[in-house]
Coordinates of C-alpha atoms in Angstrom, one line a residue:
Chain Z
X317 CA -15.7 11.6 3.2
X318 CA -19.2 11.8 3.3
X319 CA -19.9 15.1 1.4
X320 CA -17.6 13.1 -1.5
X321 CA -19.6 9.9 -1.7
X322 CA -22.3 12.5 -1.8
X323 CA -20.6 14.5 -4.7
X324 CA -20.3 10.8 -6.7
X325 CA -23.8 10.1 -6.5
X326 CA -24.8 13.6 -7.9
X327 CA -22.5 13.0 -10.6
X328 CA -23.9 9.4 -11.5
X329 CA -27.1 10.7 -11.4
X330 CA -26.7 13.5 -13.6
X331 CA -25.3 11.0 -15.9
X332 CA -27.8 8.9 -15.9
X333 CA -30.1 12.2 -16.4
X334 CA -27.4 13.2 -19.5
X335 CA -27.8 9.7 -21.0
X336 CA -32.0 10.2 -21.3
X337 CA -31.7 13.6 -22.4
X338 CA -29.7 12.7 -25.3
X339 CA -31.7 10.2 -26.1
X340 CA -35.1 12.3 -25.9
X341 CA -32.9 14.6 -27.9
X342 CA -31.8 12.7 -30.6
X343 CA -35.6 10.7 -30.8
X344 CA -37.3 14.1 -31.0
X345 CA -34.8 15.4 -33.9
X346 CA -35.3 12.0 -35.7
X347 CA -39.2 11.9 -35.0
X348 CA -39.9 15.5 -35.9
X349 CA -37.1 16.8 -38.4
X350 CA -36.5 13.4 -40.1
X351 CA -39.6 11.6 -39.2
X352 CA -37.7 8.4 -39.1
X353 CA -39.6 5.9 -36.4
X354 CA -36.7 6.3 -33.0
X355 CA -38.9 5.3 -30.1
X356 CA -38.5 7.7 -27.0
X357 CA -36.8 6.0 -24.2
X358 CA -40.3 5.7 -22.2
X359 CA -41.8 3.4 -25.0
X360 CA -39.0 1.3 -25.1
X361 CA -38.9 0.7 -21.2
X362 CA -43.0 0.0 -22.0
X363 CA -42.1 -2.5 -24.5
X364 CA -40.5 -4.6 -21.8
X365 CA -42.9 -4.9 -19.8
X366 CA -46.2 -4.9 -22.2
X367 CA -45.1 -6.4 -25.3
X368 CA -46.2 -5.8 -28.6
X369 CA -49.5 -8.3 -29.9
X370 CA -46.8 -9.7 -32.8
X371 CA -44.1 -11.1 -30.6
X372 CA -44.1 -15.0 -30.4
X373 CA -42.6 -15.0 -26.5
X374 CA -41.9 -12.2 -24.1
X375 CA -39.1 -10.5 -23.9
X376 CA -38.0 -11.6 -20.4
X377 CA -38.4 -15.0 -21.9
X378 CA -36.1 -14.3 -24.4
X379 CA -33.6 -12.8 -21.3
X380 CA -34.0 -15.8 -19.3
X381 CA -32.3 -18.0 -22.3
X382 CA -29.9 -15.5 -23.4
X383 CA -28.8 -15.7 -19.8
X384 CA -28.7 -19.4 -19.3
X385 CA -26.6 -19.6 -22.6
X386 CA -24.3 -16.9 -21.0
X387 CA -24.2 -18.6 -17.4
X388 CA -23.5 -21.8 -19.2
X389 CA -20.7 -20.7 -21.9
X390 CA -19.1 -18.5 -19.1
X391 CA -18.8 -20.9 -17.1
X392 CA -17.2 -23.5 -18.9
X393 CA -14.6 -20.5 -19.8
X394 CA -13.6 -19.7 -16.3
X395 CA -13.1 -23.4 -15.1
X396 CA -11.0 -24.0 -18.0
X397 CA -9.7 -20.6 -18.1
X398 CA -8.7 -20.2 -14.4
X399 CA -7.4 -23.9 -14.7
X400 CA -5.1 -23.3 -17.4
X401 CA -3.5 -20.1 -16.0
X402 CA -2.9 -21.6 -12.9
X403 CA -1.2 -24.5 -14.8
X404 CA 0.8 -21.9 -17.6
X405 CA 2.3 -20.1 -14.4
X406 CA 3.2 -23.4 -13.0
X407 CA 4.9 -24.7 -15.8
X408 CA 6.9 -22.4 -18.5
X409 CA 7.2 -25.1 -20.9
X410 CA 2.9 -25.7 -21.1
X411 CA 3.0 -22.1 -21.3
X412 CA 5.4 -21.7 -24.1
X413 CA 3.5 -24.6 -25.6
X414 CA 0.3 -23.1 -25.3
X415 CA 1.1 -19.2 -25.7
X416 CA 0.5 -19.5 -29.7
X417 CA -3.0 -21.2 -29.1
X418 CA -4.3 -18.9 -26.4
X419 CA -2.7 -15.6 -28.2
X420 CA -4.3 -16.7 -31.5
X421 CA -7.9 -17.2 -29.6
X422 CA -7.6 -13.8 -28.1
X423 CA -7.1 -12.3 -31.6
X424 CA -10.1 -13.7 -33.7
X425 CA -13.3 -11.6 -33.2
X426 CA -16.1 -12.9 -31.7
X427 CA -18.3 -13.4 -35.2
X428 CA -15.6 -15.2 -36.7
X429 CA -16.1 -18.2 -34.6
X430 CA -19.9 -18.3 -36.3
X431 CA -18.7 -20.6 -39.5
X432 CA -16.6 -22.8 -37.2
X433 CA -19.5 -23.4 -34.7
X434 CA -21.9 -23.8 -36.9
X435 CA -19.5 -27.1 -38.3
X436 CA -18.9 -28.0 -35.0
X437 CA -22.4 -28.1 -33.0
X438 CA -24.6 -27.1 -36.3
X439 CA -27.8 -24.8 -35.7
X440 CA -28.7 -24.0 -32.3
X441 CA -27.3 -23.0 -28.5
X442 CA -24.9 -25.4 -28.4
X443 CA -23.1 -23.5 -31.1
X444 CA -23.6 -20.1 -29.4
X445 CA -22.1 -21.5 -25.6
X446 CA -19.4 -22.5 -27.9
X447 CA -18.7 -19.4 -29.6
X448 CA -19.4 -17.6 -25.2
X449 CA -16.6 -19.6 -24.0
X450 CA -13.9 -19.9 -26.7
X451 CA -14.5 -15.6 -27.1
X452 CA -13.8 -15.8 -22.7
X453 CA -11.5 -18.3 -22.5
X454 CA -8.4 -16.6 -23.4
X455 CA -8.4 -13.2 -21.4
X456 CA -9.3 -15.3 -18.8
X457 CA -5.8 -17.4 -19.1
X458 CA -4.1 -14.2 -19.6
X459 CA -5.3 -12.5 -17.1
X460 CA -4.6 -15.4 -14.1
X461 CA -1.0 -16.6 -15.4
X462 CA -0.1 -12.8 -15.4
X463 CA -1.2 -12.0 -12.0
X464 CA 0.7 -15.4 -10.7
X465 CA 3.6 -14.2 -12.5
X466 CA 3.3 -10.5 -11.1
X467 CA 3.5 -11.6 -7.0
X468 CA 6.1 -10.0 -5.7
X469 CA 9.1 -12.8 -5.1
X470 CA 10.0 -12.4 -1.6
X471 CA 6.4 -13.5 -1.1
X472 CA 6.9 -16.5 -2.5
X473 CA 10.3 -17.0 -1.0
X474 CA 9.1 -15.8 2.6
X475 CA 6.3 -18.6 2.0
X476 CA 9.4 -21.6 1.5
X477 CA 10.9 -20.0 4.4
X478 CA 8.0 -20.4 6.5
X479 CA 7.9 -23.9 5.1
X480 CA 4.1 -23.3 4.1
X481 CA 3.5 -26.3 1.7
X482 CA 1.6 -26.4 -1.3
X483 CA -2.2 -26.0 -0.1
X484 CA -1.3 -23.1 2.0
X485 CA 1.1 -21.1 -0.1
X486 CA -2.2 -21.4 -3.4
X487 CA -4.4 -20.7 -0.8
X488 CA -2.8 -17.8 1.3
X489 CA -0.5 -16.0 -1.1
X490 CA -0.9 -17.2 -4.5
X491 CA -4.6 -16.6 -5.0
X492 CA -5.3 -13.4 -2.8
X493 CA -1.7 -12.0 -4.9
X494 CA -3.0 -13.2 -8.3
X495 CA -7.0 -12.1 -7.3
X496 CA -7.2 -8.6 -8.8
X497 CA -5.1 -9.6 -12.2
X498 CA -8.1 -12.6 -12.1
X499 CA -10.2 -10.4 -11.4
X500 CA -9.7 -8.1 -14.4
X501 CA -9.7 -10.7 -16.5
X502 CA -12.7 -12.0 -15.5
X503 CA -14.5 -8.7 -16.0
X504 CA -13.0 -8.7 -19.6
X505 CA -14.2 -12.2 -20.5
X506 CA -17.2 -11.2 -18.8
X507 CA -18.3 -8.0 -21.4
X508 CA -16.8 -10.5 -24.4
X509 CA -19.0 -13.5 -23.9
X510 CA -22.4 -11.8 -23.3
X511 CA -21.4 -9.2 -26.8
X512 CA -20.6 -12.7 -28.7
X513 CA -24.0 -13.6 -27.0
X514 CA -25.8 -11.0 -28.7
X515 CA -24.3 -11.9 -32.1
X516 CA -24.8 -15.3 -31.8
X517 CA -28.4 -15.4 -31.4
X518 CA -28.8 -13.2 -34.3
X519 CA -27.0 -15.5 -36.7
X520 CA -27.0 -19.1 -35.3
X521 CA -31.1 -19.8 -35.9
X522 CA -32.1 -20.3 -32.2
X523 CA -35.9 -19.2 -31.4
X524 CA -35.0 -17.7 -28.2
X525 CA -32.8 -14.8 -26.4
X526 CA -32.3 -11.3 -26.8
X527 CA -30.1 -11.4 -30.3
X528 CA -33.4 -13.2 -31.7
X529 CA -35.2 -10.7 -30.2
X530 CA -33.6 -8.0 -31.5
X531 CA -33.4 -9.0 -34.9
X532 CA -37.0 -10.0 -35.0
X533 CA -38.1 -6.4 -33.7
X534 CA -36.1 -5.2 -36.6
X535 CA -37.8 -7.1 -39.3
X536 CA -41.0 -6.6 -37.8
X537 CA -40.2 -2.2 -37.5
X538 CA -41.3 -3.1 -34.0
X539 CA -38.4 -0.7 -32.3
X540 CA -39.5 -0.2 -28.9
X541 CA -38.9 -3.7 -28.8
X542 CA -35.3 -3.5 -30.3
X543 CA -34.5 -0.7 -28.3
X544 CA -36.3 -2.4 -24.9
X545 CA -34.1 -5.0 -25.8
X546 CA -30.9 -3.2 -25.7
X547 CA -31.4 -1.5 -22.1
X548 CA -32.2 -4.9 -21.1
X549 CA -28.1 -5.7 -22.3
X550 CA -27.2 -2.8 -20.7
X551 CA -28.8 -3.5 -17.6
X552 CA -27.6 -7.1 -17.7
X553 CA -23.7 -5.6 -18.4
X554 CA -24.9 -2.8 -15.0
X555 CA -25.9 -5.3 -12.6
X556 CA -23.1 -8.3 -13.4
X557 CA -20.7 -5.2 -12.7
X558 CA -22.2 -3.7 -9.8
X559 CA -23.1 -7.1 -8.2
X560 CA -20.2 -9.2 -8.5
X561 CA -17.3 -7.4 -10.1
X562 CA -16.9 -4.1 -8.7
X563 CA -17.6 -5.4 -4.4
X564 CA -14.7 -8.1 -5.2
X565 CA -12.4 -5.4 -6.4
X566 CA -14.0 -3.2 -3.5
X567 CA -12.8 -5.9 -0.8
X568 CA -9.5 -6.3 -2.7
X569 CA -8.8 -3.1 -2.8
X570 CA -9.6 -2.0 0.6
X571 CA -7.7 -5.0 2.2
X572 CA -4.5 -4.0 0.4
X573 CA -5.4 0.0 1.1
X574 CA -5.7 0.9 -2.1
X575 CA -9.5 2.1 -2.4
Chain Q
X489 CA 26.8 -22.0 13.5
X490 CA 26.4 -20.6 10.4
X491 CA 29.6 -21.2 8.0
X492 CA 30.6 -20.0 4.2
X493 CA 33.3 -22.1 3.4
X494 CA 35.7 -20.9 0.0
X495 CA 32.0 -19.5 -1.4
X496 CA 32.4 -18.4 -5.1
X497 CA 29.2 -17.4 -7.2
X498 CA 28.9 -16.0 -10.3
X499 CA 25.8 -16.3 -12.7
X500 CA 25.3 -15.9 -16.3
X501 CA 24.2 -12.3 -18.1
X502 CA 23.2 -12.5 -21.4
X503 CA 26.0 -15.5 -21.9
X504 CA 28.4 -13.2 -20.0
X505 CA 29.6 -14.9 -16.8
X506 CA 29.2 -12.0 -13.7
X507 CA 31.4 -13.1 -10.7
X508 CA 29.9 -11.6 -7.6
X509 CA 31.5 -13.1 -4.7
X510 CA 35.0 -14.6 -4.6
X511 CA 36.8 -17.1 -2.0
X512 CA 34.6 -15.6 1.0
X513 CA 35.3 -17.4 4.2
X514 CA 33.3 -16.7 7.2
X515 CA 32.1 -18.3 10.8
X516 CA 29.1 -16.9 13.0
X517 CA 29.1 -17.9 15.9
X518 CA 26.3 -18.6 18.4
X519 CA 24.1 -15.7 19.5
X520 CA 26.3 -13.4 17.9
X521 CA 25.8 -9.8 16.1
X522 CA 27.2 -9.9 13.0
X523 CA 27.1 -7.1 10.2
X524 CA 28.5 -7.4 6.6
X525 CA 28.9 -3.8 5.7
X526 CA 29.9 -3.1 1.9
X527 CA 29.1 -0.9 -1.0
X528 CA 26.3 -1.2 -2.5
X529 CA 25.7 -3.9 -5.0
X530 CA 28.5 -6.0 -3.9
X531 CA 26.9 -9.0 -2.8
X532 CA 25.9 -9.1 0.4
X533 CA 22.5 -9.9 0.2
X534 CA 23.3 -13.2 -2.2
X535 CA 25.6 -14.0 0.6
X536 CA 22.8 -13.6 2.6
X537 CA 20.4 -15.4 0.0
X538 CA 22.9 -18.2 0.2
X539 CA 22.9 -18.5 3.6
X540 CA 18.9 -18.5 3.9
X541 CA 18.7 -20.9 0.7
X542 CA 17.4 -19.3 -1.9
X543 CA 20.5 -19.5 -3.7
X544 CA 23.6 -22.0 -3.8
X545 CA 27.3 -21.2 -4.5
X546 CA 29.0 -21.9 -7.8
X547 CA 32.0 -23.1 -5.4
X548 CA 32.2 -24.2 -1.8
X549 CA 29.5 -24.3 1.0
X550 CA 27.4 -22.9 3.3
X551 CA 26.7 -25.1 6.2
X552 CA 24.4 -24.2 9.3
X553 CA 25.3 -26.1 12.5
X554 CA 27.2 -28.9 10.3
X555 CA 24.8 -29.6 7.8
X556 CA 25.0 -28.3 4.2
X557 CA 22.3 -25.6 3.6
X558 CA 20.2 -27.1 0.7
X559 CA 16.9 -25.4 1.1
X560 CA 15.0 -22.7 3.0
X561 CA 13.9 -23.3 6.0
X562 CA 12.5 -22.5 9.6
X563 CA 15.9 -22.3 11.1
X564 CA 17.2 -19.5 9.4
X565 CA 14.8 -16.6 8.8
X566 CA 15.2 -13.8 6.5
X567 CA 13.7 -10.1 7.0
X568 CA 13.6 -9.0 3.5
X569 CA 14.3 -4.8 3.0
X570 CA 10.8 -5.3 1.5
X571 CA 9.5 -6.6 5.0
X572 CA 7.5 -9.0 2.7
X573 CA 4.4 -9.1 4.4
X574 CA 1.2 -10.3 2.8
X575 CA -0.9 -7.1 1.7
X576 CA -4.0 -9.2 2.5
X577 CA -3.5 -10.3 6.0
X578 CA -3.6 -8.3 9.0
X579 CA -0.2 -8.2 10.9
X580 CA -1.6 -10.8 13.8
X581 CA -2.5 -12.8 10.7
X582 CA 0.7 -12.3 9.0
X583 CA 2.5 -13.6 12.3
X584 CA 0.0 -16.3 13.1
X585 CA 1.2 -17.9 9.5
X586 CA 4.5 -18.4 10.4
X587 CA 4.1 -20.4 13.4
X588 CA 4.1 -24.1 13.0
X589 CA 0.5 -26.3 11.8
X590 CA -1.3 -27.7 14.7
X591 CA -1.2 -25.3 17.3
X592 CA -4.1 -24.8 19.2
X593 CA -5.6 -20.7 18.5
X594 CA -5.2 -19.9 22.2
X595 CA -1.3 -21.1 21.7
X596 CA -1.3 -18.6 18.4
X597 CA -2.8 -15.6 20.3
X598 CA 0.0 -15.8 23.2
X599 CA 2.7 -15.5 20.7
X600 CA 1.7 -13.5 18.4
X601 CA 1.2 -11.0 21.8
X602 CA 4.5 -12.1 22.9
X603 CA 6.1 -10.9 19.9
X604 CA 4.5 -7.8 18.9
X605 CA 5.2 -7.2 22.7
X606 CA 9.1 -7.8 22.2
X607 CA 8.6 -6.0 18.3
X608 CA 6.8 -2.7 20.5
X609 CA 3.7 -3.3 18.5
X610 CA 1.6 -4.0 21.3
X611 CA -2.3 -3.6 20.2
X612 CA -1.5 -3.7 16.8
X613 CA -2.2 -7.4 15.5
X614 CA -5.3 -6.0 13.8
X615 CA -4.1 -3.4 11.9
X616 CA -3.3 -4.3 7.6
X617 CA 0.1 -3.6 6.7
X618 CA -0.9 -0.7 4.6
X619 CA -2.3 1.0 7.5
X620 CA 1.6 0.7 9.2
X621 CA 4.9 2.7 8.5
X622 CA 7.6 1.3 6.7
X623 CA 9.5 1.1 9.8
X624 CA 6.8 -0.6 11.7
X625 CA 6.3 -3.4 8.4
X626 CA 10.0 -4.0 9.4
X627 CA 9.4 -4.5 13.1
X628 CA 6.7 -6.9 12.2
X629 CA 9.1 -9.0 9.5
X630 CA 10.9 -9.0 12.8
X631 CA 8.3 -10.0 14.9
X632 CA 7.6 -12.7 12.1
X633 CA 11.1 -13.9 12.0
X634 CA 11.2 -14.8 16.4
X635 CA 7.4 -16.5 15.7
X636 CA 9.1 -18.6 13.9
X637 CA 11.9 -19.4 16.8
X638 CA 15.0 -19.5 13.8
X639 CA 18.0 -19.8 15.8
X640 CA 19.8 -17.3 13.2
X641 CA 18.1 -14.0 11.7
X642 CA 19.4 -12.8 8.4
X643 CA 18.4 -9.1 8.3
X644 CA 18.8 -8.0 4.6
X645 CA 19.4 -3.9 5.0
X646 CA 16.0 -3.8 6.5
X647 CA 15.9 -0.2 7.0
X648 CA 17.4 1.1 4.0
X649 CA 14.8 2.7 2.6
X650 CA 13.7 4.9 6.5
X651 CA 15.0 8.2 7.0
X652 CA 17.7 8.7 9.4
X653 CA 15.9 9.4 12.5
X654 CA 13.4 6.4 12.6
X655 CA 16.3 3.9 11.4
X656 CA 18.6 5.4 14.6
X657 CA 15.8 4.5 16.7
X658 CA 15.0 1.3 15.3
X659 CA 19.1 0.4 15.6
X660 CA 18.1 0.6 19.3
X661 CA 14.9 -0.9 19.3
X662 CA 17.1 -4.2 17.3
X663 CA 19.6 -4.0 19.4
X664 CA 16.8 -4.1 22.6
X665 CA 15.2 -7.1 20.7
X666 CA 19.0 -9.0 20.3
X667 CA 19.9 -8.7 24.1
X668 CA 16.1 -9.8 25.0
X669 CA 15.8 -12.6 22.8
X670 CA 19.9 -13.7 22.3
X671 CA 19.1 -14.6 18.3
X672 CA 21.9 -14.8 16.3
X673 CA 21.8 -12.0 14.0
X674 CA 23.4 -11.2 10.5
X675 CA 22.8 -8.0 9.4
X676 CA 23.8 -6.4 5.9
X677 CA 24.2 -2.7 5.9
X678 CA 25.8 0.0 3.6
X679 CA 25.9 2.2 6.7
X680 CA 29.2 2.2 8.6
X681 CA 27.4 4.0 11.7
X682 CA 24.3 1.8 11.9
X683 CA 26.7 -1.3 11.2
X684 CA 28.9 0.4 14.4
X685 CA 26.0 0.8 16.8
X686 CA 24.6 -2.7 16.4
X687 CA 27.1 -5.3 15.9
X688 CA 29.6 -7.2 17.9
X689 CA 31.6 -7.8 14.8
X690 CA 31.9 -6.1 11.5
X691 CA 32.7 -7.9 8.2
X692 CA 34.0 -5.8 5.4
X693 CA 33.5 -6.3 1.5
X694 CA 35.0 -4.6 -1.0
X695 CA 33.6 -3.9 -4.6
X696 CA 32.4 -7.0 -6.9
X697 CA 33.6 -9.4 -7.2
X698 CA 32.9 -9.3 -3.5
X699 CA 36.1 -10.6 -0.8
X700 CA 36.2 -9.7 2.6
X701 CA 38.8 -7.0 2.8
X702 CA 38.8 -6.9 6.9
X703 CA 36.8 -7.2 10.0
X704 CA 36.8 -5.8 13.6
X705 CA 34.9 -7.5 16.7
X706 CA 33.8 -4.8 18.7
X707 CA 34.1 -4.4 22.6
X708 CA 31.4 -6.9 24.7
X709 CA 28.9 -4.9 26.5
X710 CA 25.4 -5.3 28.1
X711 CA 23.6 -1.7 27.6
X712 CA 20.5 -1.4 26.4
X713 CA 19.8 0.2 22.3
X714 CA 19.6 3.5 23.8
X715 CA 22.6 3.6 26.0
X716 CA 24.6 1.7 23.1
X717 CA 23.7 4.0 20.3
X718 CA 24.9 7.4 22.7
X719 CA 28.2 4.8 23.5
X720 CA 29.3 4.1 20.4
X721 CA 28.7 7.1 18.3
X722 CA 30.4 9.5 21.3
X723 CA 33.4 6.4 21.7
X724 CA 36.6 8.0 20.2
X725 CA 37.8 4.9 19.2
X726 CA 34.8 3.9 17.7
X727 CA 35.0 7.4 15.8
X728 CA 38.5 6.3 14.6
X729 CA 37.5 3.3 13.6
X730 CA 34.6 4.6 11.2
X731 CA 37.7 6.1 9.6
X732 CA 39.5 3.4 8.9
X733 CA 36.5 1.6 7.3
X734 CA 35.6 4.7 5.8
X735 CA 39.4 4.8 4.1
X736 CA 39.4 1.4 4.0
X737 CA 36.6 1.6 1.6
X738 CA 37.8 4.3 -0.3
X739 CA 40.8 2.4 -1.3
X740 CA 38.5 -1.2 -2.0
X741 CA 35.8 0.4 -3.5
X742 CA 36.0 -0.1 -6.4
X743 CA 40.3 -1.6 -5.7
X744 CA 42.8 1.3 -6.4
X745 CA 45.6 -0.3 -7.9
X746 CA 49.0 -0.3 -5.8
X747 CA 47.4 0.2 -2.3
X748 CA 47.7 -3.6 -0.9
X749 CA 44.9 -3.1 1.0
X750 CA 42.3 -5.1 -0.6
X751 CA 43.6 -8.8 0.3
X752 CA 40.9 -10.5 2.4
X753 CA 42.5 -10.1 6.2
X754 CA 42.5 -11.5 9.4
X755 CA 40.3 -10.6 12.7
X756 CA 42.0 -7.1 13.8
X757 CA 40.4 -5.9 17.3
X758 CA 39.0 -2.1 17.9

């Protein structure tokens, strides 16, 4: 057991070590064969943590609001969200009401929402925790109505047996049986809002986040900064998954033996 | 105690009407051992369902102790072949929610000992389901079931899915449980043996649409799952009478035309 989660961490390191070799790779080819300006992975790490004299605000500035738009748009997606499966699994005629609506918000890409925001809330964040939420809402619903739907029936029907009641049937077999489907669905609305994030703050005209960041560093040929930029997403997308997601599913699945 | 009075049910297929039960009469009586044995897919578990309610009959009625069964309840507890547990709770934990609100944890911890005692699981309440054989998720469904004190257990071929030699010895370990406890038990089986070794009546079904096409009360005696099991399978009588279910079955399932032998009959005695 040991000599295997020993084995894992090799391999995650060594790709980890694969990932900065192709970069240093692929910046040495562009820098020396094409001479095209691709920073080395180094400078762009530097760039985050000594920016450049032309930037107007730091860049951990700019992560601090892309975050709080995130946080806030997110949010908003998983109360409704995790509200409306519950209440789609409940009742089959909401969710045959609804299914149209929520199927047709899954299907529209994130940057499509830009026009209708920008109608709706105008320049600004506003208009980007609009287009965070609507882009998470849906997998979300999805997600928490299909993992009701999915509990096995003799659960349910063991729970009337028992004469549970309401509170204690949601709370001891409904929720735990519909947690991993949530779960996933979570994780997927997670990755859609923050890439929505990105866009958002490229087109919508705020001052501050990463997207504005980003595109800035672009106009200004200042690509450390882009590219610091961009491991600061990644990291961001890392530590939301190692944090949060992947120890929920870790509990889930080793409660139910399947880790 | 438990009745099924003129029961009909049939329910709709893609607009085709399926009957699965017809004109089934049938009276448990107190603390007795009772096993519909039938073919498979006949419809002994919605009798079952019925009886448990989950499910209601398109014609007649199921009554427990006089009163029409409406709804599931504590009184009647099914052990699903599934055993049903929850995945997420331990087996203690498992038990501990089927015993009634507003007992004090010290009251909870003496019977959820007492019953893993009776079950054999003794040492076991922290263990996840996962970590159990099927056959030991079944004893705990069973264990479940006398928390919750039902005065009739409806066993729903609980150990279908074991091999043969851990569902012989949990025949005996039921049987111990039954003569410990004195719980009414209705047991649905395919198996003409295990429905032999455990009962102290045996209802037969034929093919769908399901009618009891005989039953045998077996002899009264007090020995213990172990001593039973060795009785009954070495008991010639008991030998011919798995032959004349066996044949009986033959003829019923599905009906051969011409025979006679698939009218619903009276009690007949081994």
């Amino acid at each position: 057991m040991k000599r295997k989660a020993t084995g894992e961490r090799f391999l995650l390191v060594a790709g980890i070590l694969l990932i900065i070799l192709i970069w240093t790779l692929l910046a040495f080819y562009l820098r020396q064969v094409k001479g095209r300006p691709f920073p080395y992975m180094w400078e762009a790490v530097m760039a985050i943590f000594s920016p450049s004299s032309g930037q107007e605000n730091h860049i951990l500035l700019h992560t601090f609001h892309s975050l709080s738009r995130w946080l806030t748009g997110y949010g908003i997606a998983v109360v409704a969200g995790i509200s409306l499966g519950f209440a789609t699994a409940a009742s089959p005629r909401l969710a045959t009401l609804l299914h149209p609506l929520i199927h047709t918000l899954q299907l529209i890409p994130g940057l499509a929402w830009v026009p209708i925001a920008l109608i709706l809330f105008g320049l600004g964040n506003a208009s980007a925790i609009f287009m965070i939420a609507v882009t998470a809402f849906a997998p979300i619903v999805i997600n928490t109505r299909s993992g009701i739907r999915h509990i096995e029936p003799n659960l349910l029907r063991a729970a009337q047996m028992m004469e549970l009641g309401r509170i204690k049937t949601f709370s001891h077999i409904i929720l735990p049986g519909a947690a991993p489907s949530i779960i996933n669905g979570l994780r997927v609305a997670s990755a859609n809002g923050f890439r929505v994030l990105i866009s958002a703050e490229m087109v919508l005209g705020s001052n501050l986040g990463l997207g504005y960041d980003l595109l800035q560093a672009r106009w200004s040929f200042d690509y450390e900064t882009a590219f610091g930029a961009v491991i600061i997403i990644v990291l961001i997308g890392l530590v939301v998954e190692k944090l949060i997601f992947s120890p929920i599913d870790d509990i889930i699945s080793r409660k139910r033996g399947v880790a | 105690m438990l009745d099924f009075s003129r029961i009909s049910h049939t329910y709709d297929q893609d607009g085709r009407q399926v009957e699965t039960i017809r004109h089934f009469d049938l009276s448990v009586s107190k603390g007795e051992f009772l096993t519909i044995l039938g073919p498979s897919g006949c419809g002994k578990s919605t009798l079952l369902h019925m009886a448990a309610g989950f499910l209601q009959p398109t014609v007649g009625e199921v009554s427990f102790r006089g009163t029409p069964v409406s709804k599931p309840g504590r009184d009647r507890s099914l052990v699903f072949q599934s055993a049903a547990l929850m995945p997420w709770l331990s087996v203690g934990a498992n038990i501990a929610l089927a015993l009634p609100k507003g007992l004090e944890s010290d009251a909870i911890d003496e019977i959820v000992a007492h019953v893993l005692d009776v079950a054999g699981l003794q040492g076991f309440d922290d263990a996840m389901p996962h970590q159990l054989s099927i056959g030991m998720r079944q004893k705990v469904a069973i264990a479940r079931a006398l928390a919750m004190d039902s005065q009739v257990l409806l066993m729903d071929e609980p150990f279908a899915s074991l091999d043969e030699q851990t569902r012989l010895r949990l025949n005996r370990d039921l049987v111990d449980i039954w003569r410990k406890e004195r719980k009414t038990i209705v047991f649905v089986t395919h198996s003409i043996q295990e429905a032999l070794v455990l009962s102290t009546r045996i209802v037969l079904l034929s093919a769908r649409p399901a009618c009891m096409i005989g039953q045998w009360r077996l002899p009264e005696d007090d020995l213990d799952g172990l001593d039973r099991q060795k009785a009954r399978m070495e008991d010639v009588n008991m030998r011919m009478l798995s032959s004349e279910i066996l044949h009986k079955m033959e003829l019923c399932c599905p009906p051969k035309e011409g025979t006679g032998m698939c009218e619903c009959m009276g009690v007949r005695h081994a």
